[in-house]
PDB file of C-alpha atoms in Angstrom:
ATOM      1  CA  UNK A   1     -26.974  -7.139-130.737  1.00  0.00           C
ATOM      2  CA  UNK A   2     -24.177  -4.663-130.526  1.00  0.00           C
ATOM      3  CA  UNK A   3     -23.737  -5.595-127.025  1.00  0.00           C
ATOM      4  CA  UNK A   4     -22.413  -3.183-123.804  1.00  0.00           C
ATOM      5  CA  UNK A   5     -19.779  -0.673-124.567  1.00  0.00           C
ATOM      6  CA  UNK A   6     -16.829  -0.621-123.019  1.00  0.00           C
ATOM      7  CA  UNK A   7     -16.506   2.507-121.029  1.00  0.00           C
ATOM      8  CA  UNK A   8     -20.146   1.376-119.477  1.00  0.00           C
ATOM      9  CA  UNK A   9     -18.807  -2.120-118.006  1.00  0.00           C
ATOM     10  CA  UNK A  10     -15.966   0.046-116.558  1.00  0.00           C
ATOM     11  CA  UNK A  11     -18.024   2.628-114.931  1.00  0.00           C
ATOM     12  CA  UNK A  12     -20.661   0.187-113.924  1.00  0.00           C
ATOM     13  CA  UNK A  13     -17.808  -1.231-111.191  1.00  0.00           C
ATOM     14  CA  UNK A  14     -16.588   1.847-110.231  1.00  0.00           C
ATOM     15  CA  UNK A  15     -20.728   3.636-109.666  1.00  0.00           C
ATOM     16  CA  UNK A  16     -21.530   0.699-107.500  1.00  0.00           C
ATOM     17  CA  UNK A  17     -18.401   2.168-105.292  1.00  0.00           C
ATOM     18  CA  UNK A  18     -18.188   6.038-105.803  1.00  0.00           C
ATOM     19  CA  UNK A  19     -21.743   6.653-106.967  1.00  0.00           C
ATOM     20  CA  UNK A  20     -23.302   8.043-109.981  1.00  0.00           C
ATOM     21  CA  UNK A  21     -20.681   8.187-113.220  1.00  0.00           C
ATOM     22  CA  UNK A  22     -21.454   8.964-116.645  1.00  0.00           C
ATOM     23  CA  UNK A  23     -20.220   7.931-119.859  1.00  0.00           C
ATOM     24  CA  UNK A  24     -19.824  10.089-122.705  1.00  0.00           C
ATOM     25  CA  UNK A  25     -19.156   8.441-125.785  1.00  0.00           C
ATOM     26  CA  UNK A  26     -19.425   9.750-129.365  1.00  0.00           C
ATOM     27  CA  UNK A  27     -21.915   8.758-131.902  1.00  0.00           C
ATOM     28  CA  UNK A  28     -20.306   5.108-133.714  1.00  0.00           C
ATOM     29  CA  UNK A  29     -21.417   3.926-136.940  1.00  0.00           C
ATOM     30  CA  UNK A  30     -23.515   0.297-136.949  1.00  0.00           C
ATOM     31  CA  UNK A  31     -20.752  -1.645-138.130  1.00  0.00           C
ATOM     32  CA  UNK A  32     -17.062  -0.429-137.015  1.00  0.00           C
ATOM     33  CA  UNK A  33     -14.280  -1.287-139.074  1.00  0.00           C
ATOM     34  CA  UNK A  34     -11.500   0.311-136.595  1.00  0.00           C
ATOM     35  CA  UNK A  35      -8.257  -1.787-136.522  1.00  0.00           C
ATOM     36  CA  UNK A  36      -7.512  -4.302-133.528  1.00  0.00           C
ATOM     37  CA  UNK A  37      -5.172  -1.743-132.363  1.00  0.00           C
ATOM     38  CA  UNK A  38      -7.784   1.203-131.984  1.00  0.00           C
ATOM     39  CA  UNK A  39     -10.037  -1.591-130.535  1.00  0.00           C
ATOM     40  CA  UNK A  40      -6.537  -2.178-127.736  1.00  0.00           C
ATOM     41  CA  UNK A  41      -6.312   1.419-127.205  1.00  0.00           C
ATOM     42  CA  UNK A  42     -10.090   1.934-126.046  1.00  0.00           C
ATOM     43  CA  UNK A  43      -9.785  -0.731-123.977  1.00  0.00           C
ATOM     44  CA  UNK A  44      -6.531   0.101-122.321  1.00  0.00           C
ATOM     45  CA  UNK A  45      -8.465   3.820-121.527  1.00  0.00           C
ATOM     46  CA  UNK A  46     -10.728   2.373-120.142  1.00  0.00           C
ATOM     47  CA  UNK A  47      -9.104   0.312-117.493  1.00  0.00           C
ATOM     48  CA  UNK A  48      -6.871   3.328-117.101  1.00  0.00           C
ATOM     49  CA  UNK A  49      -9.862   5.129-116.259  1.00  0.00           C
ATOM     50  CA  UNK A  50     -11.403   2.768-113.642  1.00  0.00           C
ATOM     51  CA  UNK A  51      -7.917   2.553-112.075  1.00  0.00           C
ATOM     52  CA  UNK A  52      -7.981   6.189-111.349  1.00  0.00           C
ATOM     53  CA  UNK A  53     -11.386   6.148-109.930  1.00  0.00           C
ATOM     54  CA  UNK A  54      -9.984   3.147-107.771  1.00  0.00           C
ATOM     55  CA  UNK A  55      -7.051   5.053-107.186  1.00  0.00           C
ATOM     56  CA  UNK A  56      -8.939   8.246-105.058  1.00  0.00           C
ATOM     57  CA  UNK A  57     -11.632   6.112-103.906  1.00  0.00           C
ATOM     58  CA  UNK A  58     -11.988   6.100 -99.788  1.00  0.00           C
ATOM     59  CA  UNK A  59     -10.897   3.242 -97.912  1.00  0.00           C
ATOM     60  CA  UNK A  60     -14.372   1.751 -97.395  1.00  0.00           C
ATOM     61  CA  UNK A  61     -14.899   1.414-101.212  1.00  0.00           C
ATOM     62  CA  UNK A  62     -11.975   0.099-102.022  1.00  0.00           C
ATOM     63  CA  UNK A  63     -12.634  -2.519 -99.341  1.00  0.00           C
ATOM     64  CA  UNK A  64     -16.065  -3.219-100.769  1.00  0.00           C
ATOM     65  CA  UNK A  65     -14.386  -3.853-104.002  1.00  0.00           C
ATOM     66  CA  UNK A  66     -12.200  -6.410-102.841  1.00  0.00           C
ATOM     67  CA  UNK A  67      -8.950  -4.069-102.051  1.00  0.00           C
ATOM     68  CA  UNK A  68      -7.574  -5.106 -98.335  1.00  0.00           C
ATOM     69  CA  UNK A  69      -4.609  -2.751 -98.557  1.00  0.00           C
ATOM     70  CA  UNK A  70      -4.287   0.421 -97.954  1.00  0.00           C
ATOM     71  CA  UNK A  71      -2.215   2.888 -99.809  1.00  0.00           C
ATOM     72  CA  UNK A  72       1.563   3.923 -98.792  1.00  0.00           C
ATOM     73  CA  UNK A  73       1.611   6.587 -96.352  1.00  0.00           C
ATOM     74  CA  UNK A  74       1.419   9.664 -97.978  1.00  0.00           C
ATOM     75  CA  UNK A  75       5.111  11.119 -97.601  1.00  0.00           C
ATOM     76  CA  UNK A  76       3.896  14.504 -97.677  1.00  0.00           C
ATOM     77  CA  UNK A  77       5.716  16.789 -94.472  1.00  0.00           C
ATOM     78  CA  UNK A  78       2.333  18.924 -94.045  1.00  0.00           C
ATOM     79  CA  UNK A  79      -0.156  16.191 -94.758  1.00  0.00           C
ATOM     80  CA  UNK A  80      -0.992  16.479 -91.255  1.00  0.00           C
ATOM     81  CA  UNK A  81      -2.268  20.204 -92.329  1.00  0.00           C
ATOM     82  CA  UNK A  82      -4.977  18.703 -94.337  1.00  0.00           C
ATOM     83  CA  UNK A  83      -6.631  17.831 -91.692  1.00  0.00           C
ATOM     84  CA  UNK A  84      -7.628  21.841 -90.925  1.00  0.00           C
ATOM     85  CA  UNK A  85      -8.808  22.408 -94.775  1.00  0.00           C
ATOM     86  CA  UNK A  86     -10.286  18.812 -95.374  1.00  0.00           C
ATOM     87  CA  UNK A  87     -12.144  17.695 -98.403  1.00  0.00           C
ATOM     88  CA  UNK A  88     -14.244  19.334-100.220  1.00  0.00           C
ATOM     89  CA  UNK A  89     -14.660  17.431-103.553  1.00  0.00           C
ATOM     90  CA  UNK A  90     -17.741  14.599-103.609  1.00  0.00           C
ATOM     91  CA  UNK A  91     -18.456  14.966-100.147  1.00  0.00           C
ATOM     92  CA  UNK A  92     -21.374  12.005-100.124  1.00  0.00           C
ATOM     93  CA  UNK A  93     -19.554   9.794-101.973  1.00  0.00           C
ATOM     94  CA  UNK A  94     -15.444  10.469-100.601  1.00  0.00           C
ATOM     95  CA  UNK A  95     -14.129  11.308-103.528  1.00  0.00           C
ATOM     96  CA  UNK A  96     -11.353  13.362-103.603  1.00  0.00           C
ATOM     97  CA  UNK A  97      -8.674  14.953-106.325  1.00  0.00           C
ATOM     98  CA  UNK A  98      -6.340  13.173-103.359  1.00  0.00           C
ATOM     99  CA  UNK A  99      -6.457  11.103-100.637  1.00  0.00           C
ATOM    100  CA  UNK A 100      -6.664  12.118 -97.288  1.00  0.00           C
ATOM    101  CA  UNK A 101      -3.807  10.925 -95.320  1.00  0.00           C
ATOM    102  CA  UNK A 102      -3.771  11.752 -91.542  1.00  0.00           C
ATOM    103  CA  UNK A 103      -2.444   8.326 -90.431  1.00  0.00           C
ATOM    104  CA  UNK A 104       0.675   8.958 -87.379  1.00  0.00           C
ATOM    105  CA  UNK A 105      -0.847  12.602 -86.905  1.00  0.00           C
ATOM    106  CA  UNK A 106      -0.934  14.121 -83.670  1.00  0.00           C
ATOM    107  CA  UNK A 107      -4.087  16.393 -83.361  1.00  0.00           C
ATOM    108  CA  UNK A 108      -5.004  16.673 -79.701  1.00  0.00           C
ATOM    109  CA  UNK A 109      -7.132  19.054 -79.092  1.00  0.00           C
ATOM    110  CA  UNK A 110      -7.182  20.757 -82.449  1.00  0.00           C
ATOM    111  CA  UNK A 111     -10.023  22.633 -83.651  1.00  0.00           C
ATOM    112  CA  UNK A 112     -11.573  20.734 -86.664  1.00  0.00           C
ATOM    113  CA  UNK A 113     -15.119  21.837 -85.981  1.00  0.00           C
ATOM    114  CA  UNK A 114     -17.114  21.572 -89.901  1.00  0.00           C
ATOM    115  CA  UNK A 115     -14.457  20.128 -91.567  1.00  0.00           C
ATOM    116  CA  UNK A 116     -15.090  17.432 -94.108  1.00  0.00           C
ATOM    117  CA  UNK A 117     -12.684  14.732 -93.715  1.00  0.00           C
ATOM    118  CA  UNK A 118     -14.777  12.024 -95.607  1.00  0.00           C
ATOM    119  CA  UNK A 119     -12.598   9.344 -97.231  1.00  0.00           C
ATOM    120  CA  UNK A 120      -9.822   9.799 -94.522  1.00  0.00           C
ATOM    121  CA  UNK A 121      -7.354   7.430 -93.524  1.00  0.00           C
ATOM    122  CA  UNK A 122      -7.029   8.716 -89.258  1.00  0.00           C
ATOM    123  CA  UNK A 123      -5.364   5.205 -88.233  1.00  0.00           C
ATOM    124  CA  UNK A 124      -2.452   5.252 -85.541  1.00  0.00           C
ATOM    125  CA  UNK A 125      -3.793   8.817 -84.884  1.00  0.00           C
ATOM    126  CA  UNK A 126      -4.483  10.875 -81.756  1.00  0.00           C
ATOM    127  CA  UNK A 127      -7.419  13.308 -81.408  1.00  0.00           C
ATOM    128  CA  UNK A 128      -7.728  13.568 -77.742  1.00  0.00           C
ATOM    129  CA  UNK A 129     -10.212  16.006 -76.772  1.00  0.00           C
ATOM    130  CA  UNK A 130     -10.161  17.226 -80.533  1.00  0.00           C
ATOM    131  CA  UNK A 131     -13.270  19.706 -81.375  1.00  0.00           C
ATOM    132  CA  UNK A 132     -15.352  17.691 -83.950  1.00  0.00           C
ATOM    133  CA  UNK A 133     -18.545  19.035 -83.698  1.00  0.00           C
ATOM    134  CA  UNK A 134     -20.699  18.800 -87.162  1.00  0.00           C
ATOM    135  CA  UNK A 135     -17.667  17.613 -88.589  1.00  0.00           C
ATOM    136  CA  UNK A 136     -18.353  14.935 -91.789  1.00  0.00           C
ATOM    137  CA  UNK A 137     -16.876  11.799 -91.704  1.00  0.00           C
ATOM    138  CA  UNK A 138     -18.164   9.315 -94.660  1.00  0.00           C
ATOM    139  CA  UNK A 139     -15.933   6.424 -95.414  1.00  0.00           C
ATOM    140  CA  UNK A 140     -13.361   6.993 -92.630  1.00  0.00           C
ATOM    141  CA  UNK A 141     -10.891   4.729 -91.626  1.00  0.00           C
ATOM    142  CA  UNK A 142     -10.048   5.613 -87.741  1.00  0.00           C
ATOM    143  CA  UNK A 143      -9.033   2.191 -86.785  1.00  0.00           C
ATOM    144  CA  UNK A 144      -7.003   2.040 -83.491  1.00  0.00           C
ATOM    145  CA  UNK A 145      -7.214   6.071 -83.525  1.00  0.00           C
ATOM    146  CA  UNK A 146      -7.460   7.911 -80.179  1.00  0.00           C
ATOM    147  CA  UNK A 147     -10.355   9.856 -79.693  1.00  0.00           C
ATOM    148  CA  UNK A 148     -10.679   9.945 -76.457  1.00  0.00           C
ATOM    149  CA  UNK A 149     -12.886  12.993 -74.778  1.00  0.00           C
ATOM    150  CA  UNK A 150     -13.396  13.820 -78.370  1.00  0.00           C
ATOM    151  CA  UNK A 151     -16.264  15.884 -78.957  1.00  0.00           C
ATOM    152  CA  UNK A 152     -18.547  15.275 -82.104  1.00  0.00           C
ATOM    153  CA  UNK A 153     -21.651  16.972 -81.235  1.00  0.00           C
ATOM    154  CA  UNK A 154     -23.898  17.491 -84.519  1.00  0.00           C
ATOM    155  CA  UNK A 155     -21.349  15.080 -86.366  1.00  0.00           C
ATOM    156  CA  UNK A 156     -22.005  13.004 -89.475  1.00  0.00           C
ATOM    157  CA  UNK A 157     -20.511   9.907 -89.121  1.00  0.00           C
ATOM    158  CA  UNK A 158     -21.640   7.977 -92.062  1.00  0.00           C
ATOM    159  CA  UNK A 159     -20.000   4.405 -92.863  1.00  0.00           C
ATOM    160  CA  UNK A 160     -16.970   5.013 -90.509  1.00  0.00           C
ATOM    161  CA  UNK A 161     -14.692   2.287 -89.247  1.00  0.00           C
ATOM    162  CA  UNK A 162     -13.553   2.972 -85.233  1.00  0.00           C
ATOM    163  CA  UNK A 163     -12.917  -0.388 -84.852  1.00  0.00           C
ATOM    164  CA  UNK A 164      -9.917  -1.187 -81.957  1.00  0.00           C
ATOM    165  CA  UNK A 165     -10.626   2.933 -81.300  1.00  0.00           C
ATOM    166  CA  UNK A 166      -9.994   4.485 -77.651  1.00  0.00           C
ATOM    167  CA  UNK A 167     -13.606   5.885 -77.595  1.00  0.00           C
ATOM    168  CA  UNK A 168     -13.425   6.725 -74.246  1.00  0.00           C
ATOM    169  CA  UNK A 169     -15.634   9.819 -72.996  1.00  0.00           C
ATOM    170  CA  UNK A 170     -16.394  10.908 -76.724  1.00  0.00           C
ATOM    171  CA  UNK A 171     -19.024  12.907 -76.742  1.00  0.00           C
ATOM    172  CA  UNK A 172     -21.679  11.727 -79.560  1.00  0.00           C
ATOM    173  CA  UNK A 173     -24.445  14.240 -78.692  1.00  0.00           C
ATOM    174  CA  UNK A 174     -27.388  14.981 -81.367  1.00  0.00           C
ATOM    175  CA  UNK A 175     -24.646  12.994 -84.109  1.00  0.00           C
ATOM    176  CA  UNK A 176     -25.760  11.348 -87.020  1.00  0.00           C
ATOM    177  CA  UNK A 177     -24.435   7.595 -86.942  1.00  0.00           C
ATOM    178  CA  UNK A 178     -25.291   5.222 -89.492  1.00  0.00           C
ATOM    179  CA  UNK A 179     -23.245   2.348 -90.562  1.00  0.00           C
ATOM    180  CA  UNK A 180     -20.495   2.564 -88.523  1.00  0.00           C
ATOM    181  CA  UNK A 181     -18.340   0.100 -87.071  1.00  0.00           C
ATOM    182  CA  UNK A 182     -17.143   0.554 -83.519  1.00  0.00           C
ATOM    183  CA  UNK A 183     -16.235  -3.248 -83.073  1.00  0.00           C
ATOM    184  CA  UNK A 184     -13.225  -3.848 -80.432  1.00  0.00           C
ATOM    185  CA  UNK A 185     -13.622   0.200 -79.374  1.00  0.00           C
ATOM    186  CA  UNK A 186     -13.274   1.607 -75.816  1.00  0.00           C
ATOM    187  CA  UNK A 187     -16.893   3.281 -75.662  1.00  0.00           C
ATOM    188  CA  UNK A 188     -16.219   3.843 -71.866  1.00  0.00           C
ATOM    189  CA  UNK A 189     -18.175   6.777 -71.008  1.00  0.00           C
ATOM    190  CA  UNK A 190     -19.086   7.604 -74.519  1.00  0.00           C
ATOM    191  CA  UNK A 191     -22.222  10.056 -74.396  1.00  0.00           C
ATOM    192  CA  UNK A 192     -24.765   8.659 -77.304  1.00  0.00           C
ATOM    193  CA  UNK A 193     -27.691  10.884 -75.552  1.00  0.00           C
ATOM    194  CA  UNK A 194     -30.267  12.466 -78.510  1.00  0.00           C
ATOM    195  CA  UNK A 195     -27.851  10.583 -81.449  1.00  0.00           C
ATOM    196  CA  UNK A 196     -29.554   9.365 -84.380  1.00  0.00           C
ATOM    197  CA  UNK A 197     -28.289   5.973 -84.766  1.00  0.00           C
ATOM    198  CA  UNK A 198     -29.788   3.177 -87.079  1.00  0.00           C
ATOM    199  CA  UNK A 199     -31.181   0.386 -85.957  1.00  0.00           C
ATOM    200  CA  UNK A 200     -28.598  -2.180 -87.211  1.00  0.00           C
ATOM    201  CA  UNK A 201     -25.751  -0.140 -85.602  1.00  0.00           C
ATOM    202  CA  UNK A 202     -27.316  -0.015 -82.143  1.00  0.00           C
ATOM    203  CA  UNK A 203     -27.296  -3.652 -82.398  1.00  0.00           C
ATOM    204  CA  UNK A 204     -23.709  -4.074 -83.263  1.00  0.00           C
ATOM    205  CA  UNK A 205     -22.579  -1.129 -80.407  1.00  0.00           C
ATOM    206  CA  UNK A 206     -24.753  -2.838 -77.750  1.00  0.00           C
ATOM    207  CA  UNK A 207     -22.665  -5.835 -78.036  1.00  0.00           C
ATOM    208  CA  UNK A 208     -19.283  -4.194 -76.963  1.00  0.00           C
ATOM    209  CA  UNK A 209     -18.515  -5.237 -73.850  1.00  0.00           C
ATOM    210  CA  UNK A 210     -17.382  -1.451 -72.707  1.00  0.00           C
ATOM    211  CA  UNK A 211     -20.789  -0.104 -73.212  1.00  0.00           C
ATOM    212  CA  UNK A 212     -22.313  -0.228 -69.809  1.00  0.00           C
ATOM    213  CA  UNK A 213     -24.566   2.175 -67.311  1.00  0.00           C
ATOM    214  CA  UNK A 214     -25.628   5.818 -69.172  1.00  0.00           C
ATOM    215  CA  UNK A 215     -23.724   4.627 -72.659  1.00  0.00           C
ATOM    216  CA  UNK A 216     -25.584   1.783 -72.858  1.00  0.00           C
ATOM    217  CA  UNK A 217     -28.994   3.366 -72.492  1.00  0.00           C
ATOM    218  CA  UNK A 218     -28.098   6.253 -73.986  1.00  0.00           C
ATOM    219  CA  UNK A 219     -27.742   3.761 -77.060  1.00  0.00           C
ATOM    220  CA  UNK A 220     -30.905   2.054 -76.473  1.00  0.00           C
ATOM    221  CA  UNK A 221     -29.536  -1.220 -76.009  1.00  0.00           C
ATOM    222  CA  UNK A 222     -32.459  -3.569 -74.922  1.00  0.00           C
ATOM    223  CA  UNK A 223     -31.239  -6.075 -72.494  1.00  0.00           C
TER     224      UNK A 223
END
């Protein structure tokens, strides 16, 4: 048979992390007589290309495909900025033309009410008492961020990471929480009241030690 192209075994790895891709290849004759070196060049594009999807893919999928590192911090003066425009390219998915970087950033009590910040790297970062209702988080990684008295009414937190988080008094109210990690969190006081959680991520919360009293049955936690 002639077998999978190329640019399809590439793009199978990188749909599996950023979603659907598409090849586009041109029409090739049954039996190709292109020299080895055309045959090195294709293949060389190809890994060039899944590099670059790599390359902008959020911190959760490049976790999921094996990548424990995380990228230097952007250097950037005004990355901090971002944070008030966020992303707006492949929302579902946190894909972006760059990554966003808002790791060291000081944003207490900042306004970032509807902003997209999907595929964001917010560790080491401070939003205390930040406005984040119906903000969209997908693929975040807020790990040992400071949220605390945050407010993300109406949020979409979608395969977030607050793990080792100061979660205390966030306000979660009517938010949309589904695969999210809040492992090692402060969920002190965190209002979950009317929050559409899965099932599977109740179960995970409700074993946090800090979730006690109203957070704990405003979770649902059956004990």
């Amino acid at each position: 048979g002639r077998g999978t192209p190329l640019c399809e075994l590439a793009m199978a790895s990188v749909k599996a992390h950023l979603g659907p891709v598409r090849c586009v290849a041109r029409a090739q004759p049954r039996r190709s007589a292109a020299p080895k070196a055309a045959s090195k060049a294709l293949s060389a594009a190809a890994g060039a290309t899944l590099a670059a999807a790599l390359a902008t893919a959020a911190p959760a999928a490049l976790a999921d495909a094996g990548f424990n590192k995380l990228p230097p911090l952007d250097p950037d003066p005004n990355r901090c900025e971002r944070a008030f425009t966020g992303n707006t390219i492949g929302q579902a998915n946190a894909v972006s033309d760059k990554i966003l970087d808002l790791r060291q950033c000081t944003l207490d009590g900042a306004d970032l009410s509807t902003k997209v910040l999907s595929g964001g790297i917010l560790s080491e970062s401070t939003f205390r008492g930040t406005n984040l209702r119906e903000a969209v988080m997908s693929k975040v990684y807020a790990r040992g961020a400071d949220f605390e008295g945050a407010d993300f009414t109406n949020a979409v937190l979608d395969r977030t990471e607050f793990d080792n988080a100061n979660m205390r008094g966030v306000n979660f109210y009517n938010a949309v929480i589904t695969g999210t990690s809040f492992e090692g969190a402060d969920l002190t006081d965190a209002n979950f009241e009317s929050a559409v959680i899965s099932r599977e991520d109740v179960k995970r919360a409700c074993l946090n030690p800090t979730v006690v009293d109203e957070t704990r049955m405003g979770l649902g936690c059956r004990d």
